[in-house]
Amino acid sequence: MRVSGKSGGPLVQDHVALAEIELYGELMIAASAAAEERLSPARIDEVLRVGSDPAGRGAREKARPAV
């Protein structure tokens, strides 16, 4: 996500907002694919990788091309 300053200044990326949007999207995909009406707390943790190895996520993010 790029945001310009009030006076058309330099563009910046909001990495936190991008990460939150990505996680929300992953939850939406998991919910739409679920057979049950709601995701269980355990499934939500799995989708959001709660308690997972941070190195695993970092390797995934490094595989993405820079924007």
mmCIF file of N, CA, C and O in Angstrom:
data_model
loop_
_atom_site.group_PDB
_atom_site.id
_atom_site.type_symbol
_atom_site.label_atom_id
_atom_site.label_comp_id
_atom_site.label_asym_id
_atom_site.label_seq_id
_atom_site.Cartn_x
_atom_site.Cartn_y
_atom_site.Cartn_z
ATOM 1 N N MET A 1 0.854 -1.158 0.000
ATOM 2 C CA MET A 1 0.000 0.000 0.000
ATOM 3 C C MET A 1 0.898 1.219 0.000
ATOM 4 O O MET A 1 1.768 1.347 0.830
ATOM 5 N N ARG A 2 0.669 2.109 -0.923
ATOM 6 C CA ARG A 2 1.444 3.337 -0.988
ATOM 7 C C ARG A 2 0.557 4.514 -0.622
ATOM 8 O O ARG A 2 -0.576 4.599 -1.067
ATOM 9 N N VAL A 3 1.092 5.397 0.186
ATOM 10 C CA VAL A 3 0.346 6.563 0.629
ATOM 11 C C VAL A 3 1.213 7.786 0.400
ATOM 12 O O VAL A 3 2.386 7.789 0.741
ATOM 13 N N SER A 4 0.629 8.824 -0.186
ATOM 14 C CA SER A 4 1.408 10.032 -0.405
ATOM 15 C C SER A 4 1.128 11.031 0.700
ATOM 16 O O SER A 4 0.082 10.994 1.342
ATOM 17 N N GLY A 5 2.078 11.908 0.893
ATOM 18 C CA GLY A 5 1.915 12.958 1.887
ATOM 19 C C GLY A 5 0.879 13.978 1.440
ATOM 20 O O GLY A 5 0.413 13.971 0.307
ATOM 21 N N LYS A 6 0.489 14.891 2.335
ATOM 22 C CA LYS A 6 -0.530 15.895 2.021
ATOM 23 C C LYS A 6 -0.123 16.758 0.831
ATOM 24 O O LYS A 6 -0.941 17.114 0.006
ATOM 25 N N SER A 7 1.131 17.079 0.746
ATOM 26 C CA SER A 7 1.585 17.960 -0.335
ATOM 27 C C SER A 7 2.152 17.170 -1.507
ATOM 28 O O SER A 7 2.940 17.685 -2.278
ATOM 29 N N GLY A 8 1.718 15.917 -1.647
ATOM 30 C CA GLY A 8 2.227 15.104 -2.747
ATOM 31 C C GLY A 8 3.662 14.676 -2.516
ATOM 32 O O GLY A 8 4.392 14.424 -3.470
ATOM 33 N N GLY A 9 4.051 14.600 -1.248
ATOM 34 C CA GLY A 9 5.415 14.233 -0.882
ATOM 35 C C GLY A 9 5.736 12.795 -1.242
ATOM 36 O O GLY A 9 5.020 12.150 -2.015
ATOM 37 N N PRO A 10 6.805 12.267 -0.690
ATOM 38 C CA PRO A 10 7.245 10.913 -1.029
ATOM 39 C C PRO A 10 6.219 9.856 -0.620
ATOM 40 O O PRO A 10 5.458 10.038 0.323
ATOM 41 N N LEU A 11 6.206 8.784 -1.373
ATOM 42 C CA LEU A 11 5.294 7.681 -1.084
ATOM 43 C C LEU A 11 5.929 6.751 -0.057
ATOM 44 O O LEU A 11 7.136 6.538 -0.063
ATOM 45 N N VAL A 12 5.106 6.205 0.821
ATOM 46 C CA VAL A 12 5.569 5.249 1.820
ATOM 47 C C VAL A 12 4.676 4.017 1.770
ATOM 48 O O VAL A 12 3.550 4.075 1.287
ATOM 49 N N GLN A 13 5.182 2.907 2.254
ATOM 50 C CA GLN A 13 4.404 1.686 2.318
ATOM 51 C C GLN A 13 4.045 1.397 3.766
ATOM 52 O O GLN A 13 4.884 1.519 4.645
ATOM 53 N N ASP A 14 2.804 1.014 3.994
ATOM 54 C CA ASP A 14 2.346 0.655 5.332
ATOM 55 C C ASP A 14 2.380 -0.862 5.435
ATOM 56 O O ASP A 14 1.418 -1.547 5.099
ATOM 57 N N HIS A 15 3.502 -1.397 5.886
ATOM 58 C CA HIS A 15 3.703 -2.843 5.949
ATOM 59 C C HIS A 15 2.761 -3.518 6.948
ATOM 60 O O HIS A 15 2.334 -4.643 6.726
ATOM 61 N N VAL A 16 2.439 -2.830 8.024
ATOM 62 C CA VAL A 16 1.525 -3.403 9.015
ATOM 63 C C VAL A 16 0.134 -3.571 8.405
ATOM 64 O O VAL A 16 -0.490 -4.625 8.536
ATOM 65 N N ALA A 17 -0.339 -2.548 7.718
ATOM 66 C CA ALA A 17 -1.657 -2.633 7.085
ATOM 67 C C ALA A 17 -1.676 -3.734 6.029
ATOM 68 O O ALA A 17 -2.650 -4.487 5.937
ATOM 69 N N LEU A 18 -0.632 -3.857 5.247
ATOM 70 C CA LEU A 18 -0.561 -4.909 4.233
ATOM 71 C C LEU A 18 -0.594 -6.288 4.865
ATOM 72 O O LEU A 18 -1.269 -7.196 4.369
ATOM 73 N N ALA A 19 0.115 -6.468 5.974
ATOM 74 C CA ALA A 19 0.129 -7.767 6.665
ATOM 75 C C ALA A 19 -1.257 -8.095 7.228
ATOM 76 O O ALA A 19 -1.719 -9.235 7.128
ATOM 77 N N GLU A 20 -1.926 -7.098 7.790
ATOM 78 C CA GLU A 20 -3.270 -7.314 8.336
ATOM 79 C C GLU A 20 -4.255 -7.672 7.226
ATOM 80 O O GLU A 20 -5.102 -8.555 7.393
ATOM 81 N N ILE A 21 -4.158 -7.011 6.099
ATOM 82 C CA ILE A 21 -5.034 -7.306 4.965
ATOM 83 C C ILE A 21 -4.798 -8.726 4.474
ATOM 84 O O ILE A 21 -5.745 -9.457 4.167
ATOM 85 N N GLU A 22 -3.543 -9.137 4.402
ATOM 86 C CA GLU A 22 -3.217 -10.485 3.965
ATOM 87 C C GLU A 22 -3.801 -11.532 4.922
ATOM 88 O O GLU A 22 -4.398 -12.523 4.487
ATOM 89 N N LEU A 23 -3.651 -11.317 6.218
ATOM 90 C CA LEU A 23 -4.192 -12.260 7.199
ATOM 91 C C LEU A 23 -5.709 -12.324 7.135
ATOM 92 O O LEU A 23 -6.311 -13.404 7.211
ATOM 93 N N TYR A 24 -6.347 -11.187 6.974
ATOM 94 C CA TYR A 24 -7.797 -11.148 6.858
ATOM 95 C C TYR A 24 -8.240 -11.930 5.624
ATOM 96 O O TYR A 24 -9.205 -12.698 5.669
ATOM 97 N N GLY A 25 -7.525 -11.766 4.526
ATOM 98 C CA GLY A 25 -7.831 -12.503 3.306
ATOM 99 C C GLY A 25 -7.693 -14.003 3.503
ATOM 100 O O GLY A 25 -8.528 -14.785 3.019
ATOM 101 N N GLU A 26 -6.659 -14.419 4.211
ATOM 102 C CA GLU A 26 -6.463 -15.846 4.476
ATOM 103 C C GLU A 26 -7.593 -16.408 5.328
ATOM 104 O O GLU A 26 -8.059 -17.529 5.102
ATOM 105 N N LEU A 27 -8.069 -15.611 6.296
ATOM 106 C CA LEU A 27 -9.214 -16.047 7.102
ATOM 107 C C LEU A 27 -10.471 -16.165 6.249
ATOM 108 O O LEU A 27 -11.256 -17.107 6.403
ATOM 109 N N MET A 28 -10.683 -15.227 5.351
ATOM 110 C CA MET A 28 -11.859 -15.270 4.475
ATOM 111 C C MET A 28 -11.830 -16.506 3.577
ATOM 112 O O MET A 28 -12.847 -17.174 3.394
ATOM 113 N N ILE A 29 -10.670 -16.824 3.041
ATOM 114 C CA ILE A 29 -10.536 -18.012 2.190
ATOM 115 C C ILE A 29 -10.807 -19.269 2.996
ATOM 116 O O ILE A 29 -11.531 -20.157 2.555
ATOM 117 N N ALA A 30 -10.243 -19.349 4.193
ATOM 118 C CA ALA A 30 -10.456 -20.527 5.040
ATOM 119 C C ALA A 30 -11.925 -20.657 5.421
ATOM 120 O O ALA A 30 -12.484 -21.760 5.420
ATOM 121 N N ALA A 31 -12.580 -19.546 5.733
ATOM 122 C CA ALA A 31 -13.988 -19.587 6.125
ATOM 123 C C ALA A 31 -14.868 -20.024 4.951
ATOM 124 O O ALA A 31 -15.810 -20.791 5.126
ATOM 125 N N SER A 32 -14.548 -19.565 3.756
ATOM 126 C CA SER A 32 -15.371 -19.929 2.600
ATOM 127 C C SER A 32 -15.183 -21.396 2.221
ATOM 128 O O SER A 32 -16.076 -22.002 1.640
ATOM 129 N N ALA A 33 -14.038 -21.969 2.561
ATOM 130 C CA ALA A 33 -13.766 -23.375 2.230
ATOM 131 C C ALA A 33 -14.200 -24.335 3.340
ATOM 132 O O ALA A 33 -14.200 -25.544 3.128
ATOM 133 N N ALA A 34 -14.584 -23.792 4.490
ATOM 134 C CA ALA A 34 -14.931 -24.636 5.641
ATOM 135 C C ALA A 34 -16.300 -25.283 5.452
ATOM 136 O O ALA A 34 -17.233 -24.656 4.947
ATOM 137 N N ALA A 35 -16.404 -26.528 5.872
ATOM 138 C CA ALA A 35 -17.681 -27.248 5.787
ATOM 139 C C ALA A 35 -18.644 -26.761 6.875
ATOM 140 O O ALA A 35 -19.851 -26.694 6.655
ATOM 141 N N GLU A 36 -18.104 -26.411 8.036
ATOM 142 C CA GLU A 36 -18.948 -25.948 9.132
ATOM 143 C C GLU A 36 -19.263 -24.460 8.958
ATOM 144 O O GLU A 36 -18.666 -23.783 8.134
ATOM 145 N N GLU A 37 -20.229 -23.989 9.741
ATOM 146 C CA GLU A 37 -20.664 -22.602 9.608
ATOM 147 C C GLU A 37 -19.610 -21.613 10.102
ATOM 148 O O GLU A 37 -19.439 -20.541 9.545
ATOM 149 N N ARG A 38 -18.890 -21.978 11.166
ATOM 150 C CA ARG A 38 -17.867 -21.090 11.744
ATOM 151 C C ARG A 38 -16.547 -21.834 11.847
ATOM 152 O O ARG A 38 -16.518 -23.043 12.021
ATOM 153 N N LEU A 39 -15.467 -21.061 11.798
ATOM 154 C CA LEU A 39 -14.148 -21.654 12.021
ATOM 155 C C LEU A 39 -13.951 -21.852 13.518
ATOM 156 O O LEU A 39 -14.297 -20.985 14.321
ATOM 157 N N SER A 40 -13.370 -22.974 13.880
ATOM 158 C CA SER A 40 -13.057 -23.218 15.287
ATOM 159 C C SER A 40 -11.873 -22.342 15.683
ATOM 160 O O SER A 40 -11.079 -21.928 14.829
ATOM 161 N N PRO A 41 -11.740 -22.064 16.966
ATOM 162 C CA PRO A 41 -10.565 -21.296 17.408
ATOM 163 C C PRO A 41 -9.253 -21.960 16.990
ATOM 164 O O PRO A 41 -8.299 -21.273 16.614
ATOM 165 N N ALA A 42 -9.198 -23.281 17.015
ATOM 166 C CA ALA A 42 -7.977 -23.988 16.609
ATOM 167 C C ALA A 42 -7.684 -23.761 15.126
ATOM 168 O O ALA A 42 -6.534 -23.574 14.731
ATOM 169 N N ARG A 43 -8.739 -23.767 14.291
ATOM 170 C CA ARG A 43 -8.548 -23.548 12.846
ATOM 171 C C ARG A 43 -8.106 -22.114 12.578
ATOM 172 O O ARG A 43 -7.254 -21.866 11.732
ATOM 173 N N ILE A 44 -8.665 -21.157 13.314
ATOM 174 C CA ILE A 44 -8.248 -19.759 13.163
ATOM 175 C C ILE A 44 -6.774 -19.616 13.512
ATOM 176 O O ILE A 44 -6.011 -18.973 12.784
ATOM 177 N N ASP A 45 -6.349 -20.231 14.619
ATOM 178 C CA ASP A 45 -4.938 -20.198 15.005
ATOM 179 C C ASP A 45 -4.062 -20.816 13.918
ATOM 180 O O ASP A 45 -2.979 -20.309 13.619
ATOM 181 N N GLU A 46 -4.544 -21.903 13.321
ATOM 182 C CA GLU A 46 -3.779 -22.563 12.252
ATOM 183 C C GLU A 46 -3.641 -21.647 11.035
ATOM 184 O O GLU A 46 -2.555 -21.488 10.485
ATOM 185 N N VAL A 47 -4.739 -21.018 10.635
ATOM 186 C CA VAL A 47 -4.709 -20.121 9.474
ATOM 187 C C VAL A 47 -3.798 -18.926 9.728
ATOM 188 O O VAL A 47 -3.025 -18.518 8.858
ATOM 189 N N LEU A 48 -3.872 -18.378 10.943
ATOM 190 C CA LEU A 48 -3.062 -17.206 11.285
ATOM 191 C C LEU A 48 -1.652 -17.564 11.741
ATOM 192 O O LEU A 48 -0.862 -16.686 12.052
ATOM 193 N N ARG A 49 -1.362 -18.858 11.772
ATOM 194 C CA ARG A 49 -0.051 -19.361 12.161
ATOM 195 C C ARG A 49 0.335 -18.901 13.571
ATOM 196 O O ARG A 49 1.467 -18.513 13.832
ATOM 197 N N VAL A 50 -0.634 -18.921 14.484
ATOM 198 C CA VAL A 50 -0.385 -18.562 15.880
ATOM 199 C C VAL A 50 0.474 -19.653 16.502
ATOM 200 O O VAL A 50 0.159 -20.830 16.416
ATOM 201 N N GLY A 51 1.562 -19.254 17.113
ATOM 202 C CA GLY A 51 2.459 -20.208 17.757
ATOM 203 C C GLY A 51 3.381 -20.917 16.776
ATOM 204 O O GLY A 51 4.146 -21.774 17.172
ATOM 205 N N SER A 52 3.338 -20.528 15.497
ATOM 206 C CA SER A 52 4.227 -21.164 14.528
ATOM 207 C C SER A 52 5.613 -20.537 14.593
ATOM 208 O O SER A 52 5.805 -19.473 15.169
ATOM 209 N N ASP A 53 6.554 -21.196 13.989
ATOM 210 C CA ASP A 53 7.934 -20.742 13.964
ATOM 211 C C ASP A 53 8.051 -19.466 13.127
ATOM 212 O O ASP A 53 7.729 -19.473 11.950
ATOM 213 N N PRO A 54 8.501 -18.356 13.720
ATOM 214 C CA PRO A 54 8.644 -17.123 12.950
ATOM 215 C C PRO A 54 9.581 -17.283 11.761
ATOM 216 O O PRO A 54 9.428 -16.619 10.757
ATOM 217 N N ALA A 55 10.541 -18.185 11.847
ATOM 218 C CA ALA A 55 11.457 -18.396 10.727
ATOM 219 C C ALA A 55 10.709 -18.941 9.523
ATOM 220 O O ALA A 55 11.035 -18.613 8.385
ATOM 221 N N GLY A 56 9.700 -19.748 9.756
ATOM 222 C CA GLY A 56 8.904 -20.285 8.658
ATOM 223 C C GLY A 56 8.171 -19.190 7.913
ATOM 224 O O GLY A 56 8.110 -19.172 6.699
ATOM 225 N N ARG A 57 7.623 -18.240 8.641
ATOM 226 C CA ARG A 57 6.924 -17.129 7.999
ATOM 227 C C ARG A 57 7.899 -16.227 7.262
ATOM 228 O O ARG A 57 7.630 -15.756 6.174
ATOM 229 N N GLY A 58 9.057 -15.992 7.861
ATOM 230 C CA GLY A 58 10.054 -15.146 7.214
ATOM 231 C C GLY A 58 10.512 -15.734 5.900
ATOM 232 O O GLY A 58 10.704 -15.012 4.916
ATOM 233 N N ALA A 59 10.670 -17.048 5.850
ATOM 234 C CA ALA A 59 11.079 -17.689 4.613
ATOM 235 C C ALA A 59 10.007 -17.515 3.554
ATOM 236 O O ALA A 59 10.301 -17.304 2.380
ATOM 237 N N ARG A 60 8.737 -17.581 3.957
ATOM 238 C CA ARG A 60 7.650 -17.390 3.011
ATOM 239 C C ARG A 60 7.627 -15.958 2.477
ATOM 240 O O ARG A 60 7.441 -15.737 1.297
ATOM 241 N N GLU A 61 7.849 -14.992 3.362
ATOM 242 C CA GLU A 61 7.827 -13.592 2.942
ATOM 243 C C GLU A 61 9.018 -13.276 2.036
ATOM 244 O O GLU A 61 8.893 -12.477 1.122
ATOM 245 N N LYS A 62 10.171 -13.902 2.274
ATOM 246 C CA LYS A 62 11.330 -13.648 1.421
ATOM 247 C C LYS A 62 11.107 -14.182 0.018
ATOM 248 O O LYS A 62 11.691 -13.699 -0.926
ATOM 249 N N ALA A 63 10.257 -15.199 -0.113
ATOM 250 C CA ALA A 63 9.998 -15.779 -1.420
ATOM 251 C C ALA A 63 9.156 -14.868 -2.294
ATOM 252 O O ALA A 63 9.125 -15.008 -3.503
ATOM 253 N N ARG A 64 8.460 -13.905 -1.684
ATOM 254 C CA ARG A 64 7.611 -12.976 -2.452
ATOM 255 C C ARG A 64 8.466 -11.887 -3.069
ATOM 256 O O ARG A 64 9.403 -11.393 -2.467
ATOM 257 N N PRO A 65 8.085 -11.465 -4.273
ATOM 258 C CA PRO A 65 8.821 -10.357 -4.887
ATOM 259 C C PRO A 65 8.535 -9.044 -4.158
ATOM 260 O O PRO A 65 7.437 -8.848 -3.651
ATOM 261 N N ALA A 66 9.499 -8.198 -4.086
ATOM 262 C CA ALA A 66 9.336 -6.895 -3.439
ATOM 263 C C ALA A 66 8.453 -6.020 -4.298
ATOM 264 O O ALA A 66 8.505 -6.054 -5.520
ATOM 265 N N VAL A 67 7.640 -5.193 -3.636
ATOM 266 C CA VAL A 67 6.735 -4.299 -4.366
ATOM 267 C C VAL A 67 7.291 -2.906 -4.356
ATOM 268 O O VAL A 67 7.872 -2.427 -3.483
#
